Amino acid sequence: MSKQVKQLDRVIIRFAGDSGDGMQLTGDRFTQESAVFGNDLVTLPNFPAEIRAPQGTIPGVSSFQVHFADHDILTAGDAPDVLVAMNPAALKANLGDLPKGATIIVDTHDFTARNLQKAGYDANPLDALGDAGSQLGEFAVQPVDLTGMTIEAVKEFGLSRKDAARAKNMFALGLLSWMYGRPTEPTEAFLAKRFAKVPAIRDANITAFKSGWNFGETTETFAVQYEIKPAPMAPGTYRNITGNLALSYGLVAAGVRSGLPVFLGSYPITPASDILHELSKHKAFGVTTFQAEDEIAGIGSALGASFAGQLGVTTTSGPGVALKTETIGLAVMTELPLLIVNVQRGGPSTGLPTKTEQADLLQAVFGRNGEAPVPVVAPQSPGDCFDAAVEAARIAITYRTPVFLLSDGYLANGSEPWRIPDVDDLPTIEPGFAEAPAVAEGETAPAFRPYERDEATLARPWAIPGTAGLEHRIGGLEKGDGHGNISYDPANHDHMVRTRQAKIDRIADSLPPLVVDDPSGEAKVLVLGWGSTYGPIGAGVRRVRKAGFNVAQVHLRHLNPFPNDLGEILRRYDKVLVPEMNLGQLSLLLRAKYLVDAQGYNQVRGLPLKAADLAQAIGELVAQAEGVAVDLTPTSSKETVQ
């Protein structure tokens, strides 16, 4: 049977089901297939905090959204074009996100009276398909007994009905892979390797995957196959990468480029634990990982490693930072390199463990007792987590200071194609350990001065303990200028507080000029962001420009200290919009430092900002600044820029 092939420029697919339905694996495999094919892509995993929420309930729904295209894209998409719903709860939880005309592929097998009741349905919505006023009437609904066909397809392998049904996610993956022309070899190889020790499970999953593909090929239910061509990309070797994986590789690269062993002292916490898991695999690169008994022991061990001459790193999320605060202050006082990776999540307290937020900025900048300045660096995309980690290590080692690296749950778990860099192109980081002065025979060596300053950076010497001639005092009490002995002198304390602040301020002198994206040079509105808002901001700005209006964009990697040219850039524009997944923390800092009337666009929903909503807010500000009407309603689906 011949099928129609329709060309598309991009598609957003969301796989949704119960926590045990394997939606994260399904989405990840579809993503890998799309990466192999050469599409540009961005993903958004979304799952409950509970290890296993009540089965069949809306709180137990897990989803994975992938946006793939034949051109450069910036976000995982505002709304899915296709929803694959494995049960009533998955349908109900995601229905509100779908635009009119979206395709819904729904597994009819679990639409039992009990499951419908769990999901809050009074009646089966699939029974009303075609009726006037049906809640599914606005969508192209394809009811398919995915589970039943899976059980039938794998019955030869002698599995229990429950185990056979578990392969339904692979049947769904096979069907979607057929619909969008995805290569199947990577998934078959993956399944063969993953379940190699259990041949029946291996063969059942591969068979279910192939059966889903064959169903799409032979059924009359799906008459159209879609084609999304590869996206043009700069030459190089690419791989699909998550933010946590990229950050881990960045830490390994920082160790290689500095010549320092990397020591990770960490306590497991969502969504940062994957960094600990990944770094534990890289002993060959001089990486030591220590899973501590608590957050305080984790950072204490990392600071001890830094004192001993290694690159000390600790990974955590907001609640863990609260516990590490005292030791961060100790690192400020002892002026030792230390990386504190905060993969932000919804708060306060334990908050929303698996949802994203960027509300720890003020905690990173100010969350310690006393005047304890700490640099803050934030990546903008999953792949950028690699470069941000290298940059944070450069600052920590060069300026002898703890550094905050602020990622978040969206970056950590999301993925995108990443061009693997040449190691030789990465910056060289010089530890510059202190050396004992040469002393002529018969002379007495001068006393080592552990708080003598480098004229350019104001960094103190990094003296490895046990080195003859470099013996010195260390600890949390105030240091005397130069000699480093304990000092309670008021004038000395004032001087040391100002010196530590001046050292952090000096970091700005090493930063490159900010990149101002203002093609026309005539924009009156600047959109300024940081962290993972880069994608939604960029997509929103694209929409406004596509509608024919001027708007500028700047994205900050360095949040403390700010780049030297930021103030001058802010003064060029009549209005400044600062989108954040918090209640206006960067806006507060900008207003305080530059007296700029920064206007916030703030949402704290545990989800990334939506490009369409952001474009509307930008458009309203452009309308105010230029005195014109701004209409951002797309005339066709192709004009919806993501």
mmCIF file of N, CA and C in Angstrom, residues 335 398-400 432 449-461 499 502-503 506:
data_model
loop_
_atom_site.group_PDB
_atom_site.id
_atom_site.type_symbol
_atom_site.label_atom_id
_atom_site.label_comp_id
_atom_site.label_asym_id
_atom_site.label_seq_id
_atom_site.Cartn_x
_atom_site.Cartn_y
_atom_site.Cartn_z
ATOM 1 N N GLU A 335 40.356 31.633 50.750
ATOM 2 C CA GLU A 335 40.687 32.000 49.367
ATOM 3 C C GLU A 335 41.289 30.818 48.607
ATOM 4 N N THR A 398 42.168 30.777 38.840
ATOM 5 C CA THR A 398 42.947 31.997 38.609
ATOM 6 C C THR A 398 42.832 32.978 39.759
ATOM 7 N N TYR A 399 41.617 33.091 40.315
ATOM 8 C CA TYR A 399 41.373 34.114 41.342
ATOM 9 C C TYR A 399 41.297 33.543 42.754
ATOM 10 N N ARG A 400 41.547 32.236 42.914
ATOM 11 C CA ARG A 400 41.558 31.603 44.245
ATOM 12 C C ARG A 400 40.268 31.917 44.992
ATOM 13 N N GLY A 432 49.469 27.852 38.834
ATOM 14 C CA GLY A 432 50.478 28.756 39.396
ATOM 15 C C GLY A 432 50.736 28.537 40.867
ATOM 16 N N ARG A 449 54.562 34.486 52.981
ATOM 17 C CA ARG A 449 53.434 35.395 53.180
ATOM 18 C C ARG A 449 52.241 34.884 52.346
ATOM 19 N N PRO A 450 51.353 34.075 52.978
ATOM 20 C CA PRO A 450 50.285 33.404 52.228
ATOM 21 C C PRO A 450 49.178 34.334 51.735
ATOM 22 N N TYR A 451 49.172 35.584 52.244
ATOM 23 C CA TYR A 451 48.148 36.519 51.776
ATOM 24 C C TYR A 451 48.764 37.723 51.061
ATOM 25 N N GLU A 452 49.929 37.486 50.467
ATOM 26 C CA GLU A 452 50.496 38.455 49.531
ATOM 27 C C GLU A 452 49.674 38.352 48.244
ATOM 28 N N ARG A 453 49.500 39.457 47.524
ATOM 29 C CA ARG A 453 48.564 39.465 46.390
ATOM 30 C C ARG A 453 49.278 39.578 45.048
ATOM 31 N N ASP A 454 48.706 38.865 44.041
ATOM 32 C CA ASP A 454 49.118 39.083 42.658
ATOM 33 C C ASP A 454 48.593 40.451 42.231
ATOM 34 N N GLU A 455 49.450 41.261 41.618
ATOM 35 C CA GLU A 455 49.054 42.634 41.295
ATOM 36 C C GLU A 455 47.885 42.692 40.323
ATOM 37 N N ALA A 456 47.818 41.750 39.371
ATOM 38 C CA ALA A 456 46.768 41.794 38.348
ATOM 39 C C ALA A 456 45.443 41.237 38.854
ATOM 40 N N THR A 457 45.503 40.121 39.552
ATOM 41 C CA THR A 457 44.264 39.438 39.937
ATOM 42 C C THR A 457 43.882 39.622 41.400
ATOM 43 N N LEU A 458 44.818 40.066 42.216
ATOM 44 C CA LEU A 458 44.666 40.152 43.670
ATOM 45 C C LEU A 458 44.518 38.780 44.325
ATOM 46 N N ALA A 459 44.833 37.712 43.578
ATOM 47 C CA ALA A 459 44.774 36.363 44.137
ATOM 48 C C ALA A 459 45.961 36.126 45.056
ATOM 49 N N ARG A 460 45.733 35.356 46.111
ATOM 50 C CA ARG A 460 46.828 35.010 47.007
ATOM 51 C C ARG A 460 47.527 33.757 46.483
ATOM 52 N N PRO A 461 48.715 33.436 46.988
ATOM 53 C CA PRO A 461 49.415 32.227 46.529
ATOM 54 C C PRO A 461 48.644 30.965 46.909
ATOM 55 N N THR A 499 39.461 44.151 50.127
ATOM 56 C CA THR A 499 40.373 43.473 49.196
ATOM 57 C C THR A 499 39.716 42.238 48.587
ATOM 58 N N ALA A 502 37.364 43.475 46.037
ATOM 59 C CA ALA A 502 38.084 43.994 44.866
ATOM 60 C C ALA A 502 38.611 42.860 43.994
ATOM 61 N N LYS A 503 38.997 41.751 44.626
ATOM 62 C CA LYS A 503 39.484 40.601 43.860
ATOM 63 C C LYS A 503 38.371 40.057 42.964
ATOM 64 N N ARG A 506 37.741 42.321 40.066
ATOM 65 C CA ARG A 506 38.780 42.242 39.028
ATOM 66 C C ARG A 506 38.451 41.195 37.954
#
